[in-house]
mmCIF file of C-alpha atoms in Angstrom:
data_model
loop_
_atom_site.group_PDB
_atom_site.id
_atom_site.type_symbol
_atom_site.label_atom_id
_atom_site.label_comp_id
_atom_site.label_asym_id
_atom_site.label_seq_id
_atom_site.Cartn_x
_atom_site.Cartn_y
_atom_site.Cartn_z
ATOM 1 C CA MET A 1 24.136 9.088 1.442
ATOM 2 C CA ARG A 2 24.389 6.817 3.899
ATOM 3 C CA CYS A 3 21.250 3.350 4.712
ATOM 4 C CA CYS A 4 21.115 4.478 8.055
ATOM 5 C CA GLU A 5 20.124 8.840 7.097
ATOM 6 C CA ILE A 6 17.514 7.546 4.615
ATOM 7 C CA ILE A 7 15.992 4.826 7.511
ATOM 8 C CA GLU A 8 15.878 7.503 9.640
ATOM 9 C CA LYS A 9 14.272 9.468 7.514
ATOM 10 C CA LEU A 10 11.692 6.629 6.327
ATOM 11 C CA GLU A 11 10.891 5.985 10.134
ATOM 12 C CA THR A 12 9.946 9.959 10.220
ATOM 13 C CA LEU A 13 7.381 9.804 7.952
ATOM 14 C CA ALA A 14 5.711 6.459 9.208
ATOM 15 C CA PRO A 15 7.230 5.080 12.069
ATOM 16 C CA VAL A 16 8.025 1.806 13.269
ATOM 17 C CA CYS A 17 5.299 1.268 16.385
ATOM 18 C CA TYR A 18 2.335 2.083 13.479
ATOM 19 C CA ALA A 19 2.455 -1.134 12.157
ATOM 20 C CA GLU A 20 1.178 -4.130 12.994
ATOM 21 C CA GLU A 21 2.224 -6.761 15.421
ATOM 22 C CA TRP A 22 1.904 -9.850 13.425
ATOM 23 C CA ASP A 23 3.738 -7.307 10.490
ATOM 24 C CA ASN A 24 7.302 -7.366 9.870
ATOM 25 C CA VAL A 25 8.808 -4.198 8.691
ATOM 26 C CA GLY A 26 12.446 -1.811 8.729
ATOM 27 C CA LEU A 27 15.336 -3.156 6.898
ATOM 28 C CA LEU A 28 15.015 -6.893 5.983
ATOM 29 C CA ALA A 29 17.792 -7.537 4.162
ATOM 30 C CA GLY A 30 21.303 -5.427 3.961
ATOM 31 C CA ARG A 31 24.059 -2.597 4.917
ATOM 32 C CA ARG A 32 22.869 0.172 7.247
ATOM 33 C CA ASP A 33 25.863 1.359 6.241
ATOM 34 C CA LYS A 34 25.680 1.111 2.679
ATOM 35 C CA GLU A 35 26.677 3.969 0.439
ATOM 36 C CA VAL A 36 23.536 4.948 -1.608
ATOM 37 C CA ASN A 37 22.864 6.786 -4.576
ATOM 38 C CA THR A 38 20.124 5.231 -6.314
ATOM 39 C CA ILE A 39 17.130 4.272 -4.737
ATOM 40 C CA TYR A 40 14.631 2.353 -6.946
ATOM 41 C CA ILE A 41 11.069 1.769 -5.521
ATOM 42 C CA ALA A 42 7.750 -0.705 -5.911
ATOM 43 C CA LEU A 43 4.464 -2.338 -4.284
ATOM 44 C CA ASP A 44 6.539 -6.211 -4.128
ATOM 45 C CA ALA A 45 10.251 -7.114 -4.086
ATOM 46 C CA SER A 46 9.333 -9.458 -7.015
ATOM 47 C CA ASP A 47 11.458 -11.547 -9.439
ATOM 48 C CA ASP A 48 10.747 -8.751 -11.859
ATOM 49 C CA ILE A 49 11.571 -5.713 -9.541
ATOM 50 C CA ILE A 50 14.769 -7.626 -7.972
ATOM 51 C CA THR A 51 16.055 -7.745 -11.860
ATOM 52 C CA GLU A 52 15.224 -4.510 -12.467
ATOM 53 C CA ALA A 53 16.605 -2.923 -9.726
ATOM 54 C CA VAL A 54 19.679 -4.527 -10.387
ATOM 55 C CA HIS A 55 19.730 -3.348 -13.510
ATOM 56 C CA MET A 56 19.646 0.294 -12.344
ATOM 57 C CA GLY A 57 22.662 -0.085 -10.788
ATOM 58 C CA ALA A 58 19.924 0.673 -7.448
ATOM 59 C CA ASP A 59 21.269 0.106 -3.888
ATOM 60 C CA MET A 60 18.894 0.459 -1.512
ATOM 61 C CA LEU A 61 15.214 -1.115 -2.637
ATOM 62 C CA LEU A 62 12.617 0.289 -1.230
ATOM 63 C CA THR A 63 8.389 -1.061 -0.933
ATOM 64 C CA HIS A 64 5.569 -1.377 0.635
ATOM 65 C CA HIS A 65 4.970 -5.145 0.982
ATOM 66 C CA PRO A 66 7.699 -6.966 2.535
ATOM 67 C CA LEU A 67 8.831 -10.175 0.947
ATOM 68 C CA ILE A 68 9.745 -11.732 4.150
ATOM 69 C CA PHE A 69 6.441 -12.816 6.427
ATOM 70 C CA ARG A 70 6.874 -15.624 8.398
ATOM 71 C CA LYS A 71 10.262 -16.399 10.469
ATOM 72 C CA LEU A 72 12.755 -18.515 7.840
ATOM 73 C CA GLY A 73 14.342 -21.235 9.010
ATOM 74 C CA ARG A 74 17.350 -20.670 6.494
ATOM 75 C CA VAL A 75 17.784 -18.545 3.530
ATOM 76 C CA ASN A 76 19.009 -20.272 0.008
ATOM 77 C CA THR A 77 18.172 -20.974 -3.632
ATOM 78 C CA ASP A 78 15.821 -23.819 -2.525
ATOM 79 C CA ASP A 79 12.816 -21.486 -2.694
ATOM 80 C CA PHE A 80 11.427 -17.756 -4.136
ATOM 81 C CA ILE A 81 12.071 -16.143 -1.504
ATOM 82 C CA GLY A 82 14.839 -17.349 -0.687
ATOM 83 C CA ARG A 83 16.943 -16.384 -4.050
ATOM 84 C CA ARG A 84 15.882 -12.969 -3.952
ATOM 85 C CA ILE A 85 16.978 -12.466 -0.073
ATOM 86 C CA VAL A 86 20.957 -14.180 -1.752
ATOM 87 C CA THR A 87 20.557 -12.214 -5.502
ATOM 88 C CA LEU A 88 19.838 -8.638 -2.985
ATOM 89 C CA ILE A 89 22.343 -8.949 -0.850
ATOM 90 C CA GLN A 90 24.783 -10.741 -3.814
ATOM 91 C CA LYS A 91 23.895 -7.013 -5.107
ATOM 92 C CA ASP A 92 25.467 -5.087 -2.229
ATOM 93 C CA ILE A 93 21.449 -3.935 -2.244
ATOM 94 C CA SER A 94 20.003 -2.411 1.071
ATOM 95 C CA TYR A 95 16.299 -3.899 0.923
ATOM 96 C CA TYR A 96 13.310 -1.666 2.798
ATOM 97 C CA ALA A 97 9.700 -2.907 2.997
ATOM 98 C CA MET A 98 6.945 -0.118 4.531
ATOM 99 C CA HIS A 99 3.675 -1.745 5.451
ATOM 100 C CA THR A 100 1.234 -1.400 7.676
ATOM 101 C CA ASN A 101 3.446 1.912 9.613
ATOM 102 C CA PHE A 102 2.753 3.655 5.617
ATOM 103 C CA ASP A 103 -0.708 1.893 6.023
ATOM 104 C CA VAL A 104 -1.313 3.938 9.010
ATOM 105 C CA MET A 105 0.961 7.138 7.772
ATOM 106 C CA GLY A 106 0.275 7.886 4.449
ATOM 107 C CA MET A 107 -1.241 5.217 2.161
ATOM 108 C CA ALA A 108 -5.135 5.913 4.097
ATOM 109 C CA ASP A 109 -5.048 9.820 3.416
ATOM 110 C CA ALA A 110 -3.084 9.488 -0.895
ATOM 111 C CA ALA A 111 -6.602 7.198 -1.020
ATOM 112 C CA ALA A 112 -8.734 9.205 0.794
ATOM 113 C CA ASP A 113 -6.911 12.332 -1.400
ATOM 114 C CA ALA A 114 -7.411 10.658 -4.522
ATOM 115 C CA LEU A 115 -10.793 10.063 -4.005
ATOM 116 C CA SER A 116 -10.865 13.754 -2.614
ATOM 117 C CA LEU A 117 -13.426 13.132 0.994
ATOM 118 C CA THR A 118 -14.465 15.191 3.054
ATOM 119 C CA ASP A 119 -15.078 15.551 6.858
ATOM 120 C CA ARG A 120 -12.310 11.982 7.014
ATOM 121 C CA SER A 121 -12.267 9.830 9.745
ATOM 122 C CA VAL A 122 -10.125 6.664 10.805
ATOM 123 C CA LEU A 123 -12.429 3.698 9.150
ATOM 124 C CA ASN A 124 -10.473 1.396 12.219
ATOM 125 C CA ILE A 125 -8.154 3.144 15.067
ATOM 126 C CA THR A 126 -5.291 1.019 15.473
ATOM 127 C CA PHE A 127 -2.984 2.965 17.565
ATOM 128 C CA GLU A 128 -4.183 5.646 20.360
ATOM 129 C CA ASP A 129 -2.373 7.680 22.884
ATOM 130 C CA LYS A 130 -2.661 10.645 25.100
ATOM 131 C CA HIS A 131 -2.283 13.040 22.060
ATOM 132 C CA ILE A 132 -3.154 10.747 18.241
ATOM 133 C CA THR A 133 -5.675 8.395 17.183
ATOM 134 C CA GLU A 134 -3.947 6.839 13.701
ATOM 135 C CA GLY A 135 -5.375 3.976 12.229
ATOM 136 C CA CYS A 136 -5.931 1.934 8.796
ATOM 137 C CA GLY A 137 -8.479 3.743 5.868
ATOM 138 C CA ARG A 138 -10.816 6.479 6.018
ATOM 139 C CA VAL A 139 -14.871 7.200 5.935
ATOM 140 C CA GLY A 140 -15.685 10.897 4.781
ATOM 141 C CA GLN A 141 -17.970 12.358 1.981
ATOM 142 C CA LEU A 142 -17.826 12.050 -2.221
ATOM 143 C CA PRO A 143 -17.342 14.861 -3.393
ATOM 144 C CA LYS A 144 -21.336 14.778 -4.675
ATOM 145 C CA ARG A 145 -24.201 12.410 -4.084
ATOM 146 C CA LEU A 146 -23.340 9.744 -6.931
ATOM 147 C CA SER A 147 -25.082 6.187 -8.617
ATOM 148 C CA VAL A 148 -23.216 3.590 -7.931
ATOM 149 C CA ALA A 149 -22.360 3.100 -11.646
ATOM 150 C CA GLU A 150 -21.452 6.765 -11.972
ATOM 151 C CA CYS A 151 -18.751 5.565 -8.020
ATOM 152 C CA ALA A 152 -16.996 3.049 -10.245
ATOM 153 C CA ALA A 153 -15.987 5.291 -13.503
ATOM 154 C CA PHE A 154 -15.043 7.809 -10.652
ATOM 155 C CA VAL A 155 -13.127 4.614 -8.962
ATOM 156 C CA LYS A 156 -11.335 3.961 -12.273
ATOM 157 C CA GLU A 157 -10.371 7.718 -13.004
ATOM 158 C CA CYS A 158 -9.000 7.752 -9.353
ATOM 159 C CA PHE A 159 -6.895 5.143 -8.764
ATOM 160 C CA GLN A 160 -6.583 4.385 -13.141
ATOM 161 C CA VAL A 161 -6.699 1.479 -13.475
ATOM 162 C CA PRO A 162 -8.196 -0.658 -15.922
ATOM 163 C CA HIS A 163 -11.683 -1.997 -14.439
ATOM 164 C CA VAL A 164 -13.956 -1.765 -11.020
ATOM 165 C CA LYS A 165 -15.998 -5.640 -9.922
ATOM 166 C CA VAL A 166 -18.995 -4.034 -8.274
ATOM 167 C CA PHE A 167 -21.554 -5.529 -5.017
ATOM 168 C CA GLY A 168 -24.861 -3.635 -5.334
ATOM 169 C CA ASP A 169 -27.544 -1.688 -7.471
ATOM 170 C CA LEU A 170 -26.169 0.421 -9.385
ATOM 171 C CA GLU A 171 -28.736 2.835 -9.708
ATOM 172 C CA HIS A 172 -28.535 3.485 -6.260
ATOM 173 C CA PHE A 173 -27.240 7.198 -5.135
ATOM 174 C CA VAL A 174 -24.305 7.048 -1.816
ATOM 175 C CA GLU A 175 -22.654 9.907 -1.108
ATOM 176 C CA LYS A 176 -20.857 8.766 2.555
ATOM 177 C CA ALA A 177 -17.405 6.212 1.353
ATOM 178 C CA ALA A 178 -14.818 3.814 3.201
ATOM 179 C CA VAL A 179 -11.575 3.506 1.363
ATOM 180 C CA MET A 180 -9.651 0.950 2.406
ATOM 181 C CA PRO A 181 -7.037 0.611 0.695
ATOM 182 C CA GLY A 182 -5.579 -3.615 0.472
ATOM 183 C CA SER A 183 -7.410 -6.136 1.295
ATOM 184 C CA GLY A 184 -11.225 -4.405 2.928
ATOM 185 C CA GLY A 185 -12.652 -7.562 3.794
ATOM 186 C CA SER A 186 -12.542 -7.481 7.464
ATOM 187 C CA TYR A 187 -12.625 -3.849 7.332
ATOM 188 C CA ILE A 188 -16.466 -3.964 6.316
ATOM 189 C CA GLN A 189 -17.809 -4.292 9.876
ATOM 190 C CA ASP A 190 -16.476 -0.876 10.636
ATOM 191 C CA ALA A 191 -17.754 1.012 7.280
ATOM 192 C CA LEU A 192 -21.465 0.027 8.595
ATOM 193 C CA LYS A 193 -20.713 0.536 12.035
ATOM 194 C CA ALA A 194 -19.205 4.287 10.307
ATOM 195 C CA GLY A 195 -22.210 5.042 8.164
ATOM 196 C CA ALA A 196 -20.913 4.854 5.087
ATOM 197 C CA GLU A 197 -22.777 3.623 2.220
ATOM 198 C CA ILE A 198 -19.944 2.626 -0.360
ATOM 199 C CA MET A 199 -17.079 1.164 1.114
ATOM 200 C CA ILE A 200 -13.424 0.967 -1.964
ATOM 201 C CA THR A 201 -11.119 -1.532 -1.355
ATOM 202 C CA GLY A 202 -9.262 -4.768 -2.547
ATOM 203 C CA ASP A 203 -9.447 -8.711 -1.768
ATOM 204 C CA ILE A 204 -13.191 -8.640 -1.758
ATOM 205 C CA ASP A 205 -14.511 -12.368 -2.535
ATOM 206 C CA HIS A 206 -18.350 -13.479 -3.431
ATOM 207 C CA HIS A 207 -19.715 -14.414 0.485
ATOM 208 C CA LYS A 208 -18.276 -11.077 1.729
ATOM 209 C CA GLY A 209 -19.757 -9.452 -1.078
ATOM 210 C CA ILE A 210 -22.897 -9.931 -1.390
ATOM 211 C CA ASP A 211 -23.050 -10.555 2.280
ATOM 212 C CA ALA A 212 -21.979 -6.741 2.454
ATOM 213 C CA VAL A 213 -24.954 -6.112 0.061
ATOM 214 C CA ALA A 214 -27.653 -8.055 2.511
ATOM 215 C CA GLN A 215 -26.213 -4.740 4.994
ATOM 216 C CA GLY A 216 -26.670 -2.207 3.319
ATOM 217 C CA LEU A 217 -23.011 -1.156 2.122
ATOM 218 C CA THR A 218 -21.697 -1.289 -2.083
ATOM 219 C CA ILE A 219 -19.224 -2.413 -2.555
ATOM 220 C CA ILE A 220 -15.868 -1.537 -5.138
ATOM 221 C CA ASP A 221 -13.043 -3.405 -5.495
ATOM 222 C CA ALA A 222 -10.880 -1.635 -7.713
ATOM 223 C CA GLY A 223 -8.505 -4.474 -6.361
ATOM 224 C CA HIS A 224 -5.147 -4.557 -4.089
ATOM 225 C CA TYR A 225 -2.681 -3.318 -6.854
ATOM 226 C CA GLY A 226 -5.164 -0.862 -8.027
ATOM 227 C CA ILE A 227 -5.328 0.932 -4.912
ATOM 228 C CA GLU A 228 -2.248 -0.088 -3.610
ATOM 229 C CA LYS A 229 0.209 1.756 -6.254
ATOM 230 C CA LEU A 230 -0.014 4.672 -4.788
ATOM 231 C CA PHE A 231 2.821 4.563 -2.901
ATOM 232 C CA ILE A 232 4.645 3.823 -5.653
ATOM 233 C CA PRO A 233 4.078 7.973 -7.343
ATOM 234 C CA TYR A 234 4.068 8.704 -3.335
ATOM 235 C CA MET A 235 7.454 7.882 -2.582
ATOM 236 C CA GLU A 236 8.669 8.823 -4.987
ATOM 237 C CA ALA A 237 8.050 12.802 -4.693
ATOM 238 C CA ILE A 238 8.582 12.522 -0.868
ATOM 239 C CA LEU A 239 12.339 11.369 -1.291
ATOM 240 C CA LYS A 240 12.996 13.609 -4.372
ATOM 241 C CA GLU A 241 11.734 15.917 -1.666
ATOM 242 C CA GLN A 242 14.110 15.163 1.154
ATOM 243 C CA LEU A 243 17.129 13.321 -0.471
ATOM 244 C CA THR A 244 19.681 16.023 -2.060
ATOM 245 C CA GLY A 245 22.144 13.638 -4.393
ATOM 246 C CA VAL A 246 20.527 10.726 -4.959
ATOM 247 C CA ARG A 247 18.583 9.600 -7.773
ATOM 248 C CA VAL A 248 14.960 8.278 -7.066
ATOM 249 C CA CYS A 249 13.530 5.272 -9.935
ATOM 250 C CA LYS A 250 11.003 3.637 -9.249
ATOM 251 C CA ALA A 251 8.662 0.686 -11.393
ATOM 252 C CA ASP A 252 6.829 1.077 -14.078
ATOM 253 C CA PHE A 253 2.552 0.921 -13.682
ATOM 254 C CA LYS A 254 2.375 -3.339 -14.617
ATOM 255 C CA GLU A 255 -1.450 -4.789 -12.912
ATOM 256 C CA PRO A 256 -0.506 -8.041 -11.864
ATOM 257 C CA PHE A 257 -3.543 -10.150 -13.697
ATOM 258 C CA VAL A 258 -5.076 -9.789 -16.580
ATOM 259 C CA VAL A 259 -9.266 -10.014 -17.449
ATOM 260 C CA ILE A 260 -9.569 -12.041 -20.530
#
């Protein structure tokens, strides 16, 4: 199957029109006419991932986070991004990223599904027309009323993470939750407006965490990677279902840092 045919399926799932203006999604390196026999799926196009994709004989690399965010003035081996791009092109690996378009059309509901949220609504509307309202994150009801301590344990189990960071009273009880995969600091006000009692997200710093609590919102930080690694099995299942004659491989789950 040619790369362009696979891209058509990817963009049916998560159309590029749902991506934020600042984002950089789509085919970022390589050939659209490349014949693809093996796809490798990962969250980031890191050095280790590209090495593994080469080792697996991948013809196409699919990631959530784009390797190229800002305009590049040159592509050479003087910096790590250039080296990665050069390797991908040398190895004839077509590289595709689906980021904020997937956040809207995939990641948000996958995270809400993991938490079994009901009575859902969009946390932050980013796209709206006559027929549809969509956006990042979801707000809904937890399966039952939980203490914050119980909810933290539930989040660890749902997302299979070794630890979470909690801002708030562990003995307080919550039921209405917001979930925002990735970095959720800038969505705290959205969660408050939606009436959420707790927000599950990643990358919450000291000041945003304590300020959220001061406004009545408990925060559980399960890590940026911790939640968004959902992308890997989600896309594996879809591609295996929709592609014929293409081998689909995925990166192993590996936290990008350790807590000592």
